[in-house]
Backbone as JSON, one array per atom type, in Angstrom:
{
  "sequence": "MATSDLAATYHDLEVSTSLGNATVHYAEAGNKSEPTLVLLHGFPSSSTQYRDFIPLMADKYHILAPDLPGFGLTKVPSNFQYTFDNITTVISAWLMALGVTSYAPYLFDYGAPVGFRLALENPAAVKAIITQNGNAYDAGFGQDFWKPIFDLWNTSNSQEVREVLRENILTQATTNYQYYQGVPEQDRALVDPEQPVRDYLQNLAGEANQEHQLDLFYDYRTNPEMYPKWHEYMRHSQVPLLAVWGKGDPAFIPAGAEAYKKDLPRAQVHLLEAGHFALETKRWEIAELCRKFLAQVQF",
  "N": [[115.65, 118.96, 131.44], [117.32, 121.79, 130.59], [116.29, 125.1, 129.69], [117.55, 126.24, 127.61], [118.49, 124.05, 126.08], [116.48, 123.14, 124.78], [116.28, 125.02, 122.54], [116.56, 125.83, 119.46], [119.66, 125.04, 117.2], [121.44, 126.27, 114.38], [122.74, 125.04, 111.51], [124.74, 124.52, 108.6], [125.32, 122.06, 106.01], [127.53, 120.57, 103.72], [126.77, 118.41, 101.02], [127.04, 115.65, 99.08], [125.78, 114.76, 95.91], [124.09, 112.9, 93.2], [123.38, 114.78, 91.62], [125.36, 117.04, 91.86], [126.96, 119.06, 94.28], [125.51, 119.81, 97.22], [124.39, 122.4, 99.69], [122.88, 122.13, 102.68], [120.94, 123.72, 104.61], [119.66, 123.74, 108.16], [117.75, 123.44, 110.99], [118.46, 122.34, 114.19], [117.89, 120.53, 117.22], [117.55, 119.26, 120.49], [118.4, 116.22, 122.28], [120.76, 113.97, 120.73], [120.78, 111.42, 121.4], [118.14, 110.64, 121.43], [114.82, 109.64, 119.85], [114.67, 110.5, 116.63], [113.03, 113.25, 115.2], [112.06, 114.29, 112.01], [111.58, 117.22, 110.32], [109.58, 118.31, 107.8], [109.21, 120.82, 105.86], [106.63, 123.1, 104.11], [104.96, 124.69, 100.94], [104.94, 127.98, 101.03], [107.36, 128.23, 102.51], [110.09, 127.5, 104.93], [112.23, 126.0, 106.87], [111.89, 127.59, 109.36], [109.27, 127.68, 109.82], [108.7, 125.92, 111.88], [109.51, 126.91, 113.94], [108.33, 127.78, 116.74], [107.43, 125.5, 117.28], [109.32, 123.34, 117.72], [110.7, 123.98, 120.28], [108.96, 122.8, 121.97], [109.03, 119.87, 121.45], [111.6, 119.0, 121.79], [112.63, 118.38, 124.32], [112.16, 115.76, 124.49], [112.65, 114.4, 122.13], [115.18, 114.39, 119.24], [115.44, 116.72, 117.07], [115.38, 117.43, 113.69], [115.36, 120.0, 111.31], [115.2, 120.64, 107.68], [115.9, 122.92, 105.43], [114.44, 122.87, 102.41], [115.56, 122.33, 99.09], [115.28, 125.15, 97.06], [114.2, 126.85, 99.07], [114.35, 128.72, 101.79], [117.68, 128.72, 103.24], [119.09, 126.71, 102.09], [121.42, 125.71, 99.52], [121.92, 124.99, 96.2], [123.18, 123.64, 93.12], [123.61, 125.78, 90.25], [122.45, 124.66, 88.02], [120.4, 123.13, 88.81], [117.76, 121.2, 88.43], [114.28, 122.12, 89.62], [112.38, 119.5, 91.01], [110.48, 117.26, 92.57], [111.5, 114.74, 92.97], [114.25, 115.56, 92.54], [114.4, 117.21, 94.72], [114.23, 115.45, 96.93], [116.36, 113.57, 96.61], [118.35, 115.19, 97.51], [117.71, 115.62, 100.0], [117.79, 113.16, 100.95], [120.58, 112.58, 101.08], [121.49, 114.2, 102.62], [120.42, 113.25, 104.99], [121.86, 111.05, 105.12], [124.5, 111.9, 105.28], [124.26, 112.81, 107.86], [123.97, 110.46, 109.25], [121.41, 109.35, 109.92], [119.31, 106.6, 110.24], [116.91, 105.8, 111.46], [113.87, 107.08, 112.22], [110.94, 109.43, 112.62], [109.17, 111.46, 110.11], [107.69, 114.52, 109.92], [105.34, 115.37, 108.08], [104.54, 118.04, 106.13], [102.67, 119.74, 103.54], [104.26, 120.64, 100.82], [106.28, 118.93, 101.95], [105.27, 116.48, 102.19], [105.22, 114.86, 99.83], [107.83, 114.76, 99.61], [108.55, 113.48, 101.77], [107.18, 110.94, 101.56], [108.46, 109.99, 99.28], [111.07, 109.53, 100.21], [110.39, 107.47, 102.13], [109.53, 105.6, 100.45], [111.95, 104.86, 99.26], [113.61, 104.12, 101.31], [112.34, 102.15, 103.52], [112.27, 100.76, 105.81], [113.81, 102.72, 107.66], [111.61, 104.51, 108.48], [109.79, 104.91, 111.15], [107.51, 105.97, 112.09], [104.63, 108.21, 111.0], [104.03, 111.53, 110.99], [101.46, 113.54, 109.71], [100.6, 116.49, 108.83], [98.49, 118.5, 107.4], [99.53, 117.31, 104.87], [99.08, 115.85, 101.98], [98.28, 112.99, 100.4], [96.37, 112.03, 98.8], [93.61, 111.99, 96.22], [91.7, 112.98, 97.12], [92.13, 114.9, 98.67], [92.49, 117.32, 97.53], [91.8, 120.82, 97.48], [89.71, 121.97, 95.45], [89.4, 124.62, 94.35], [91.52, 125.98, 95.07], [93.51, 124.73, 93.78], [92.86, 124.85, 91.15], [94.36, 126.81, 89.13], [96.9, 125.71, 89.1], [96.19, 122.96, 88.11], [95.48, 123.7, 85.79], [97.9, 124.32, 84.7], [99.1, 122.1, 84.61], [97.5, 120.61, 82.57], [97.94, 122.26, 80.41], [100.52, 121.54, 79.54], [102.55, 123.0, 80.99], [102.43, 125.71, 79.69], [103.76, 128.77, 79.0], [101.93, 130.95, 79.02], [100.14, 130.06, 81.23], [101.96, 129.77, 83.22], [102.54, 132.6, 83.58], [100.2, 133.78, 84.48], [100.09, 132.25, 87.0], [102.3, 133.19, 88.24], [101.49, 136.02, 88.47], [99.43, 135.91, 90.25], [99.48, 134.0, 92.35], [102.42, 133.94, 93.37], [102.64, 135.93, 95.18], [102.84, 138.4, 97.68], [99.94, 138.8, 98.84], [98.83, 136.36, 98.18], [100.26, 134.81, 100.0], [99.81, 135.75, 102.48], [97.09, 135.02, 102.61], [97.42, 132.15, 102.41], [98.15, 131.7, 105.13], [96.42, 132.91, 106.82], [93.88, 132.32, 105.95], [90.99, 130.23, 107.07], [91.51, 130.61, 109.4], [90.18, 130.69, 112.82], [88.24, 133.6, 113.83], [89.16, 134.46, 116.48], [91.62, 133.65, 116.68], [93.22, 134.93, 115.12], [95.26, 136.5, 115.7], [97.08, 135.03, 116.78], [98.6, 134.28, 114.71], [101.96, 134.68, 113.39], [102.69, 137.92, 111.93], [104.8, 138.49, 110.66], [105.94, 136.25, 109.52], [104.8, 135.23, 107.16], [105.66, 137.48, 105.34], [108.43, 137.25, 105.8], [108.59, 134.68, 104.42], [107.64, 135.25, 101.63], [109.44, 137.23, 100.73], [111.91, 135.81, 100.92], [111.7, 133.37, 99.62], [109.77, 133.52, 97.33], [109.7, 136.14, 96.26], [111.41, 138.08, 93.46], [113.02, 137.06, 90.2], [114.31, 134.82, 89.92], [113.77, 133.14, 91.86], [111.04, 132.94, 91.38], [110.88, 131.34, 89.0], [111.89, 128.92, 89.87], [109.68, 128.12, 91.63], [107.41, 127.92, 89.99], [108.37, 125.89, 88.36], [108.27, 123.84, 90.11], [105.58, 123.76, 90.9], [104.52, 122.88, 88.44], [105.82, 120.37, 88.47], [104.8, 119.07, 90.65], [102.46, 117.75, 89.63], [103.47, 115.16, 89.21], [103.2, 113.9, 91.61], [100.4, 113.22, 92.3], [100.37, 111.14, 90.73], [102.14, 109.19, 91.71], [100.75, 108.18, 93.98], [99.5, 105.93, 94.19], [101.41, 104.13, 94.52], [102.57, 105.17, 96.97], [100.05, 104.63, 98.67], [100.34, 101.79, 98.35], [102.72, 101.23, 99.65], [101.93, 102.15, 102.43], [99.95, 100.24, 103.0], [101.17, 97.77, 102.86], [103.3, 98.08, 104.74], [101.71, 99.2, 107.13], [102.56, 101.29, 108.5], [102.46, 103.39, 111.53], [100.43, 106.19, 111.83], [99.81, 109.51, 112.04], [97.27, 111.71, 111.33], [97.03, 114.92, 111.6], [95.2, 118.04, 111.28], [94.64, 121.05, 109.9], [91.55, 122.21, 109.7], [90.28, 124.53, 108.18], [91.99, 124.62, 105.89], [92.36, 125.73, 102.7], [93.94, 124.44, 100.61], [94.69, 122.03, 101.04], [92.18, 119.79, 102.02], [90.03, 118.63, 104.49], [89.07, 116.1, 103.81], [91.48, 114.66, 102.95], [92.78, 114.15, 104.91], [91.13, 112.12, 106.32], [91.2, 110.37, 104.3], [93.46, 108.75, 104.68], [92.82, 106.51, 106.41], [91.78, 104.67, 104.64], [94.11, 103.19, 103.85], [95.46, 102.6, 105.9], [94.05, 101.68, 108.47], [94.12, 101.69, 111.21], [94.85, 104.38, 111.43], [95.51, 107.75, 113.13], [93.36, 110.52, 113.29], [92.69, 113.85, 113.42], [90.88, 116.63, 113.2], [91.3, 119.97, 113.35], [90.35, 123.28, 114.37], [91.8, 125.18, 112.45], [93.89, 126.79, 110.24], [95.98, 126.33, 106.83], [98.62, 126.59, 107.79], [98.85, 125.38, 110.34], [100.11, 125.19, 112.6], [100.95, 127.65, 113.7], [98.68, 128.75, 115.25], [97.63, 126.42, 116.45], [99.81, 125.06, 117.76], [100.6, 124.12, 120.26], [98.49, 121.99, 120.78], [98.78, 120.44, 118.74], [101.33, 119.61, 119.37], [100.93, 118.13, 121.56], [99.39, 116.3, 120.73], [101.06, 114.8, 118.9], [103.17, 113.84, 120.54], [101.74, 112.2, 122.31], [100.59, 110.63, 120.51], [103.16, 109.15, 119.55], [104.3, 108.18, 121.89], [102.33, 106.27, 122.28], [102.85, 104.65, 120.07], [105.36, 103.73, 120.46], [107.67, 105.14, 119.99]],
  "CA": [[116.47, 119.72, 130.32], [117.38, 123.01, 130.59], [115.41, 125.71, 128.54], [118.45, 126.3, 126.46], [118.57, 122.78, 125.46], [115.31, 122.97, 123.8], [116.4, 125.82, 121.61], [117.14, 125.28, 117.87], [120.79, 125.49, 116.66], [121.3, 126.32, 112.89], [123.74, 124.36, 110.74], [125.02, 124.08, 107.3], [125.94, 120.68, 105.77], [127.67, 120.21, 102.35], [126.49, 116.83, 100.81], [127.39, 115.19, 97.47], [124.67, 113.92, 95.25], [124.38, 112.71, 91.69], [123.08, 116.19, 91.0], [126.3, 118.02, 92.08], [127.11, 119.35, 95.58], [124.59, 120.95, 97.75], [124.7, 122.74, 101.19], [121.52, 121.91, 103.41], [120.77, 124.47, 106.01], [118.83, 122.92, 108.8], [117.91, 123.48, 112.36], [118.54, 120.94, 114.93], [117.44, 120.7, 118.67], [117.45, 117.96, 121.57], [119.62, 115.16, 122.32], [120.99, 113.06, 119.75], [120.49, 109.92, 121.73], [116.75, 110.42, 121.66], [114.54, 109.23, 118.62], [114.98, 111.73, 115.86], [112.08, 113.76, 114.34], [112.56, 114.92, 110.89], [110.27, 118.06, 110.16], [109.71, 118.93, 106.43], [108.26, 122.24, 105.53], [105.95, 123.34, 102.93], [105.33, 126.11, 100.48], [106.11, 128.85, 100.65], [108.12, 128.48, 104.02], [111.13, 127.1, 105.17], [112.39, 125.36, 108.38], [111.08, 128.74, 110.3], [107.62, 127.35, 110.08], [108.75, 125.26, 112.88], [110.58, 127.75, 115.01], [107.7, 127.63, 117.96], [107.1, 123.88, 117.8], [110.48, 122.75, 118.13], [110.75, 123.8, 121.8], [107.67, 121.8, 122.46], [109.21, 118.82, 121.23], [112.95, 118.98, 121.77], [113.08, 117.63, 125.72], [111.76, 114.47, 124.32], [113.14, 113.99, 120.82], [116.1, 114.83, 118.5], [114.83, 117.19, 116.17], [116.0, 118.14, 112.48], [114.42, 120.51, 110.48], [116.15, 121.3, 107.02], [115.34, 123.88, 104.32], [114.15, 122.25, 101.28], [116.06, 123.03, 97.93], [114.35, 126.17, 96.57], [113.53, 127.26, 100.09], [115.42, 129.1, 103.07], [119.11, 129.06, 103.0], [119.93, 125.67, 101.48], [122.18, 126.06, 98.24], [122.15, 123.94, 95.16], [123.99, 124.07, 91.97], [122.88, 126.68, 89.44], [121.64, 124.03, 86.77], [119.71, 122.31, 89.62], [116.25, 121.23, 88.04], [113.64, 121.86, 90.57], [111.47, 118.63, 90.88], [110.22, 116.66, 93.97], [112.71, 113.73, 92.9], [115.74, 116.18, 93.07], [114.59, 117.56, 96.33], [114.39, 114.03, 97.62], [117.68, 113.32, 96.44], [119.48, 116.3, 98.3], [117.5, 115.43, 101.58], [118.23, 111.75, 101.51], [121.77, 112.58, 101.03], [121.83, 115.03, 103.89], [120.01, 112.36, 105.94], [122.62, 109.95, 105.13], [125.57, 112.62, 105.82], [124.08, 113.06, 109.24], [123.86, 109.28, 109.87], [119.9, 109.23, 110.5], [118.75, 105.89, 109.65], [115.62, 105.59, 112.04], [113.17, 108.47, 112.36], [109.64, 109.68, 112.2], [109.03, 112.5, 109.62], [106.65, 115.18, 110.18], [105.08, 116.05, 106.81], [103.69, 119.21, 105.85], [102.43, 120.4, 102.44], [105.51, 119.97, 100.13], [107.0, 117.63, 102.8], [104.5, 115.05, 102.21], [105.77, 114.25, 98.56], [109.35, 114.28, 99.82], [108.59, 112.12, 102.88], [106.66, 109.56, 100.94], [109.57, 109.31, 98.36], [112.12, 108.9, 101.36], [109.65, 106.37, 102.63], [109.82, 104.22, 99.54], [113.32, 104.52, 99.04], [114.35, 103.23, 102.69], [111.03, 102.18, 104.38], [112.92, 100.47, 107.13], [114.14, 103.92, 108.4], [110.78, 105.22, 108.64], [108.98, 104.38, 112.23], [105.9, 106.36, 112.2], [104.61, 109.36, 110.17], [103.02, 112.42, 111.39], [101.12, 114.26, 108.51], [99.86, 117.81, 108.97], [97.97, 118.97, 105.87], [100.35, 116.63, 103.92], [98.27, 115.24, 101.25], [98.61, 111.88, 99.61], [95.18, 111.36, 98.2], [93.21, 112.97, 95.19], [90.29, 113.53, 97.63], [92.64, 115.94, 99.58], [92.95, 118.5, 96.98], [90.94, 121.65, 97.66], [89.72, 122.4, 93.94], [89.19, 125.83, 93.95], [92.79, 126.59, 95.2], [94.33, 124.13, 93.01], [92.46, 124.79, 89.73], [95.21, 127.21, 88.52], [98.05, 124.67, 89.04], [95.68, 122.04, 87.5], [95.38, 124.58, 84.32], [99.18, 124.45, 84.26], [99.56, 120.73, 84.02], [96.88, 120.48, 81.39], [98.4, 122.85, 79.32], [101.72, 121.29, 79.52], [103.28, 123.93, 81.43], [102.4, 126.44, 78.95], [104.21, 130.08, 79.51], [100.66, 131.79, 79.54], [99.44, 129.71, 82.67], [102.93, 130.54, 84.33], [102.42, 133.98, 83.9], [98.96, 133.94, 85.48], [100.34, 131.79, 88.35], [103.21, 134.31, 88.9], [100.87, 137.22, 89.22], [98.0, 135.81, 90.9], [99.87, 133.23, 93.45], [103.4, 133.91, 93.72], [102.46, 137.28, 95.63], [102.56, 138.8, 98.99], [98.65, 138.69, 98.99], [98.38, 135.03, 98.35], [101.18, 134.2, 100.69], [99.2, 136.11, 103.6], [96.06, 134.22, 102.44], [97.62, 130.91, 102.92], [98.45, 131.98, 106.54], [95.24, 133.23, 107.58], [92.41, 131.75, 105.48], [90.47, 129.15, 107.69], [91.9, 130.59, 110.82], [88.78, 131.38, 113.31], [88.44, 134.87, 114.05], [89.56, 134.65, 117.69], [93.14, 133.07, 116.79], [94.17, 135.1, 113.95], [95.97, 137.47, 116.35], [98.31, 134.23, 117.13], [99.72, 134.26, 113.59], [102.97, 136.09, 113.51], [102.56, 138.72, 110.54], [106.09, 138.66, 109.81], [106.32, 135.06, 108.84], [104.34, 135.57, 105.49], [106.37, 138.37, 104.61], [109.8, 136.51, 105.54], [108.35, 133.57, 103.25], [107.47, 135.89, 100.12], [110.83, 137.85, 100.47], [113.08, 134.86, 100.93], [111.3, 132.37, 98.66], [109.0, 133.94, 96.2], [110.41, 137.35, 95.51], [112.71, 137.89, 92.19], [112.68, 136.36, 88.94], [114.81, 133.35, 89.75], [112.74, 132.32, 92.76], [109.64, 132.63, 90.81], [110.96, 130.28, 88.13], [112.12, 127.59, 90.57], [108.4, 127.85, 92.1], [106.77, 127.64, 89.01], [108.83, 124.73, 88.09], [107.81, 122.86, 91.21], [103.85, 123.68, 90.55], [104.37, 121.88, 87.24], [106.23, 119.05, 88.66], [103.69, 118.68, 91.64], [101.67, 116.5, 89.06], [104.14, 113.56, 89.65], [102.8, 113.32, 92.92], [99.55, 112.29, 92.26], [100.83, 109.84, 89.94], [102.78, 108.1, 92.7], [99.79, 108.01, 95.0], [99.23, 104.39, 94.28], [102.94, 103.55, 95.14], [102.52, 105.41, 98.29], [99.29, 103.85, 99.06], [100.67, 100.3, 98.68], [103.78, 101.43, 100.86], [101.29, 102.16, 103.58], [99.07, 99.27, 103.06], [102.31, 96.79, 103.23], [104.04, 98.47, 106.02], [100.79, 99.56, 108.25], [103.35, 102.32, 109.44], [101.98, 104.03, 112.33], [100.52, 107.33, 111.22], [98.98, 110.38, 112.72], [96.91, 112.92, 110.76], [96.35, 116.25, 112.19], [94.69, 118.8, 109.83], [93.9, 122.4, 110.15], [90.43, 121.94, 108.8], [90.11, 125.51, 107.25], [92.87, 124.82, 104.86], [91.7, 125.7, 101.24], [94.56, 123.78, 99.53], [94.57, 120.42, 101.39], [90.75, 119.62, 103.03], [89.98, 117.25, 105.44], [88.82, 114.67, 103.19], [92.66, 114.12, 102.57], [92.94, 113.53, 106.18], [90.39, 111.23, 106.67], [91.64, 109.33, 103.37], [94.6, 107.9, 105.06], [92.06, 105.11, 107.06], [91.52, 103.55, 103.75], [95.2, 102.15, 103.84], [95.95, 102.57, 107.47], [92.75, 101.53, 109.36], [94.38, 102.17, 112.58], [95.62, 105.58, 111.42], [94.4, 108.65, 113.92], [92.84, 111.44, 112.68], [92.31, 114.78, 114.2], [90.7, 118.12, 112.53], [91.29, 121.11, 114.27], [90.08, 124.66, 114.06], [92.84, 125.93, 112.15], [94.29, 126.86, 108.63], [97.02, 125.58, 106.48], [99.72, 126.69, 108.78], [97.97, 125.1, 111.79], [101.06, 125.26, 113.87], [100.77, 129.09, 113.89], [97.66, 128.94, 115.94], [97.42, 125.36, 117.48], [100.86, 124.31, 118.11], [100.5, 123.44, 121.67], [97.46, 121.08, 120.71], [99.37, 119.47, 118.09], [102.61, 118.86, 119.96], [100.43, 117.15, 122.66], [98.68, 114.97, 119.9], [102.15, 114.0, 118.54], [103.79, 113.28, 121.82], [100.83, 111.01, 122.72], [100.93, 109.42, 119.26], [104.69, 108.71, 119.44], [104.66, 107.2, 123.05], [101.54, 104.9, 121.93], [103.68, 103.57, 119.15], [106.6, 103.33, 121.22], [108.8, 105.94, 119.34]],
  "C": [[116.26, 121.0, 130.57], [116.72, 123.89, 129.42], [116.47, 125.79, 127.22], [118.88, 125.02, 125.69], [117.6, 122.61, 124.49], [115.38, 123.97, 122.6], [116.96, 125.2, 120.4], [118.75, 125.72, 117.59], [120.73, 125.23, 115.22], [122.83, 125.95, 112.51], [123.66, 124.34, 109.2], [125.95, 123.04, 106.7], [126.25, 120.47, 104.34], [127.48, 118.54, 101.94], [126.64, 116.79, 99.07], [126.33, 114.26, 97.1], [125.08, 113.66, 93.6], [124.07, 113.94, 90.84], [124.29, 117.25, 91.4], [126.12, 118.12, 94.01], [126.16, 120.25, 96.11], [124.84, 121.25, 99.23], [123.26, 122.91, 101.91], [121.5, 122.87, 104.73], [119.62, 123.81, 106.76], [119.01, 123.55, 110.27], [117.77, 122.22, 113.24], [118.33, 121.38, 116.7], [117.41, 119.12, 119.26], [118.84, 117.28, 121.61], [119.49, 114.2, 121.53], [120.73, 111.61, 120.24], [118.99, 109.63, 121.6], [116.35, 110.17, 120.34], [114.54, 110.44, 118.08], [113.35, 112.09, 115.13], [112.54, 114.41, 113.06], [111.21, 116.06, 110.17], [110.58, 118.63, 108.73], [108.72, 120.08, 106.14], [107.65, 122.24, 104.35], [106.05, 124.64, 102.21], [104.52, 126.99, 101.11], [106.97, 129.19, 101.45], [109.23, 128.01, 103.7], [110.88, 126.44, 106.52], [111.77, 126.43, 109.43], [109.69, 128.62, 110.56], [107.79, 126.51, 111.46], [109.25, 125.82, 114.07], [110.01, 127.7, 116.09], [107.3, 126.31, 118.15], [108.18, 123.24, 118.13], [111.07, 122.45, 119.49], [109.79, 122.97, 122.51], [108.14, 120.48, 122.21], [110.66, 118.27, 121.76], [113.46, 118.33, 123.27], [112.83, 116.06, 125.54], [112.5, 113.84, 123.14], [114.52, 114.97, 120.07], [115.59, 115.34, 117.51], [115.77, 118.03, 114.9], [115.15, 118.57, 111.81], [115.34, 121.28, 109.04], [115.26, 122.12, 106.07], [115.38, 122.92, 102.97], [115.05, 122.87, 100.0], [114.83, 124.04, 97.35], [113.82, 126.71, 97.65], [114.59, 127.58, 100.94], [116.75, 129.45, 102.54], [119.84, 127.98, 102.42], [120.15, 126.2, 99.82], [122.15, 125.01, 97.57], [122.73, 124.38, 93.86], [123.02, 124.9, 91.18], [122.1, 125.99, 88.5], [120.93, 123.05, 87.38], [118.25, 122.34, 88.88], [115.21, 120.81, 89.22], [112.37, 120.86, 90.42], [111.65, 117.96, 92.19], [111.32, 115.62, 93.87], [113.79, 114.41, 93.19], [115.62, 116.58, 94.34], [114.97, 116.58, 97.02], [116.07, 113.63, 97.84], [118.73, 114.03, 97.28], [119.03, 116.02, 99.86], [117.71, 114.22, 101.88], [119.72, 111.83, 101.73], [122.35, 113.39, 102.46], [121.65, 114.2, 105.11], [121.13, 111.35, 106.23], [124.17, 110.56, 105.69], [125.41, 112.67, 107.36], [123.95, 111.65, 110.11], [122.64, 108.77, 110.46], [119.8, 107.89, 109.82], [117.64, 105.19, 110.5], [115.07, 107.01, 112.48], [111.77, 108.57, 111.97], [109.65, 110.86, 111.44], [107.48, 112.94, 110.01], [106.38, 116.0, 108.85], [104.16, 116.91, 106.74], [103.66, 119.59, 104.55], [103.68, 119.69, 101.62], [106.42, 118.98, 100.58], [106.45, 116.68, 102.72], [105.33, 114.36, 100.92], [107.32, 114.08, 98.84], [109.5, 113.19, 100.91], [108.25, 110.89, 102.3], [108.04, 109.08, 99.86], [110.71, 108.87, 99.21], [111.71, 107.51, 101.83], [109.85, 105.34, 101.72], [111.1, 103.88, 99.19], [114.09, 103.7, 100.21], [113.09, 103.16, 103.75], [111.33, 101.3, 105.78], [113.13, 101.41, 108.34], [113.01, 104.5, 109.02], [109.64, 104.64, 109.99], [107.84, 104.61, 112.42], [106.1, 107.63, 111.39], [103.49, 110.14, 110.88], [102.63, 113.3, 110.08], [100.15, 115.64, 108.89], [99.67, 118.38, 107.94], [99.05, 118.47, 104.96], [99.38, 115.65, 103.13], [98.92, 114.03, 100.51], [97.42, 110.93, 98.97], [94.38, 112.54, 97.32], [92.04, 113.52, 95.8], [91.05, 114.84, 98.58], [92.52, 117.23, 99.1], [91.68, 119.89, 97.08], [90.9, 122.25, 96.09], [89.98, 123.74, 93.7], [90.64, 126.63, 94.13], [93.86, 126.01, 94.0], [94.09, 124.47, 91.52], [93.55, 125.62, 88.73], [96.4, 126.32, 88.33], [97.61, 123.75, 88.13], [95.88, 122.53, 86.03], [97.09, 124.28, 83.89], [99.63, 123.03, 83.79], [98.72, 120.3, 83.02], [97.04, 121.1, 80.38], [99.96, 122.63, 79.14], [102.93, 122.12, 79.64], [103.68, 125.26, 80.56], [102.94, 128.1, 79.84], [102.84, 131.02, 79.85], [100.15, 131.66, 80.74], [100.79, 130.21, 83.52], [102.61, 131.86, 84.58], [101.12, 134.31, 84.95], [99.29, 133.45, 87.14], [101.23, 132.63, 88.91], [102.35, 135.55, 89.31], [99.82, 137.02, 90.19], [98.66, 134.7, 92.42], [101.21, 133.3, 93.84], [103.5, 135.39, 94.44], [102.3, 137.26, 97.14], [101.03, 138.52, 99.65], [98.16, 137.21, 99.24], [99.04, 134.15, 99.47], [100.34, 134.54, 102.28], [98.01, 135.41, 103.65], [96.26, 132.78, 103.06], [97.72, 130.81, 104.33], [97.16, 132.2, 107.29], [93.81, 132.79, 107.11], [92.05, 130.34, 106.34], [90.68, 129.31, 109.09], [90.54, 131.26, 111.55], [89.5, 132.63, 114.05], [89.45, 135.25, 115.41], [91.19, 134.3, 117.91], [93.89, 133.81, 115.9], [95.17, 136.06, 114.4], [97.39, 136.63, 116.77], [99.41, 133.8, 115.76], [100.56, 135.25, 113.57], [103.13, 136.61, 111.87], [103.96, 138.66, 110.12], [106.4, 137.45, 109.15], [105.86, 135.04, 107.21], [105.24, 136.49, 104.8], [107.68, 137.72, 104.72], [109.48, 135.53, 104.4], [108.32, 134.23, 102.02], [108.68, 136.44, 100.0], [111.93, 136.84, 100.32], [112.59, 133.89, 99.66], [110.34, 132.51, 97.37], [109.54, 135.16, 95.51], [111.67, 137.32, 94.35], [112.32, 136.62, 91.15], [113.12, 134.82, 89.06], [114.14, 132.46, 90.74], [111.38, 131.73, 92.1], [109.78, 131.27, 89.88], [111.05, 129.08, 89.01], [110.58, 127.13, 90.98], [107.45, 127.62, 91.2], [107.06, 126.27, 88.26], [108.1, 123.47, 89.09], [106.35, 122.84, 91.0], [103.85, 122.91, 89.41], [104.5, 120.16, 87.7], [105.33, 118.35, 89.8], [102.76, 117.77, 90.79], [102.14, 115.3, 89.16], [103.8, 113.49, 90.87], [101.61, 112.46, 92.87], [99.71, 110.95, 91.36], [101.46, 108.89, 90.78], [101.69, 107.97, 93.82], [99.63, 106.57, 95.24], [100.45, 103.81, 94.78], [102.6, 103.82, 96.83], [101.58, 104.71, 99.21], [99.65, 102.32, 99.32], [101.77, 100.31, 99.74], [102.87, 101.26, 102.07], [100.41, 100.87, 103.87], [99.9, 97.92, 103.5], [102.93, 96.85, 104.55], [103.09, 98.53, 107.22], [101.74, 100.53, 109.25], [102.37, 102.89, 110.3], [101.72, 105.45, 111.71], [99.34, 108.2, 112.12], [98.49, 111.46, 111.81], [96.35, 113.9, 111.37], [96.39, 117.38, 111.28], [94.1, 119.94, 110.28], [92.42, 122.37, 108.84], [89.84, 123.1, 107.78], [90.85, 125.59, 106.13], [92.24, 124.82, 103.49], [92.54, 124.82, 100.25], [94.29, 122.33, 99.87], [93.47, 120.46, 102.65], [90.91, 118.66, 103.74], [89.51, 115.76, 105.01], [90.23, 114.03, 103.04], [93.11, 113.46, 103.96], [92.55, 111.97, 106.42], [90.84, 109.77, 105.52], [92.73, 108.53, 103.7], [94.14, 106.52, 105.72], [92.03, 104.13, 106.02], [92.77, 102.49, 103.64], [95.81, 102.04, 104.83], [94.73, 102.41, 108.42], [93.16, 102.06, 110.79], [95.07, 103.77, 112.61], [94.62, 106.75, 112.6], [94.37, 109.66, 113.26], [92.24, 112.48, 113.5], [92.16, 116.15, 113.29], [90.66, 118.97, 113.68], [90.88, 122.36, 113.44], [91.14, 125.49, 113.68], [92.95, 125.88, 110.46], [95.27, 125.87, 108.17], [98.3, 125.56, 107.55], [99.29, 126.52, 110.21], [99.03, 125.4, 112.99], [101.15, 126.91, 114.32], [99.72, 129.28, 115.14], [97.36, 127.67, 116.95], [98.58, 124.35, 117.79], [101.04, 123.52, 119.34], [99.81, 122.21, 121.59], [98.09, 120.08, 120.02], [100.7, 118.8, 118.67], [102.06, 118.06, 121.03], [99.9, 115.85, 121.95], [99.97, 114.29, 119.44], [102.83, 113.3, 119.79], [102.94, 112.12, 122.17], [100.79, 109.9, 121.85], [102.07, 108.5, 119.37], [104.88, 107.65, 120.51], [103.66, 106.06, 123.01], [102.53, 103.95, 120.95], [105.05, 103.16, 119.5], [107.87, 103.83, 120.56], [109.32, 106.47, 120.21]]
}
């Protein structure tokens, strides 16, 4: 495959949902006749977090990487309620519009609750799961990182706590922290310093963006409530799963990776010397692990 064939192209697809019409921005690469990988990004990024990973996989797989509602260039109605259920509704409609009926999701951070909702909605479509710092267990929460968000849940979305989060988490400094914390000193220069700046300016700056993100912080409480259903899905389906984790991640700690073995005894777990955005510094190792895993499960 020519090098140009490995590069992503960028598209906008309008989809109709019960919530109104949305326009999903996404990156695409590879041959459509190959198995499809759906890369679901996390907070506070967009599909651009996969910019350097896509060419490492596109020779073998058809790659789709959407911007979730509230991030990147995806557009939703002005009255859109920012919840993980609603985000999933949009992404489900996008997959349907593209005719994707069989795929393996790559779940990262916020991509995990979206991906598991999609799996519950249509388990037959999900042939394998790759989770990279994508949590599905209470044990995976980094307590210090999550305490301010737990406070939001425990105070029923109080305005006072929202302001604390706005001032302390929805900032350029905290975005930088998410990219660099837990990264070994010798690897810090591999992190693209422009990426956290792009994430902040595009997804966190401005009152409207911040209100959307605060709504999602509060709605994240619905994800642990769904964990038993996700665990039941995994136990019942025994879906092949690879958990590859930046073990220096302050948000989702290695115990969350190991926990997958409770419901999927054959799950493969790899802990890497990396932070939350592990692809910034370990994308080559992660691509190799993904390719080996997907070959083993004949995807």
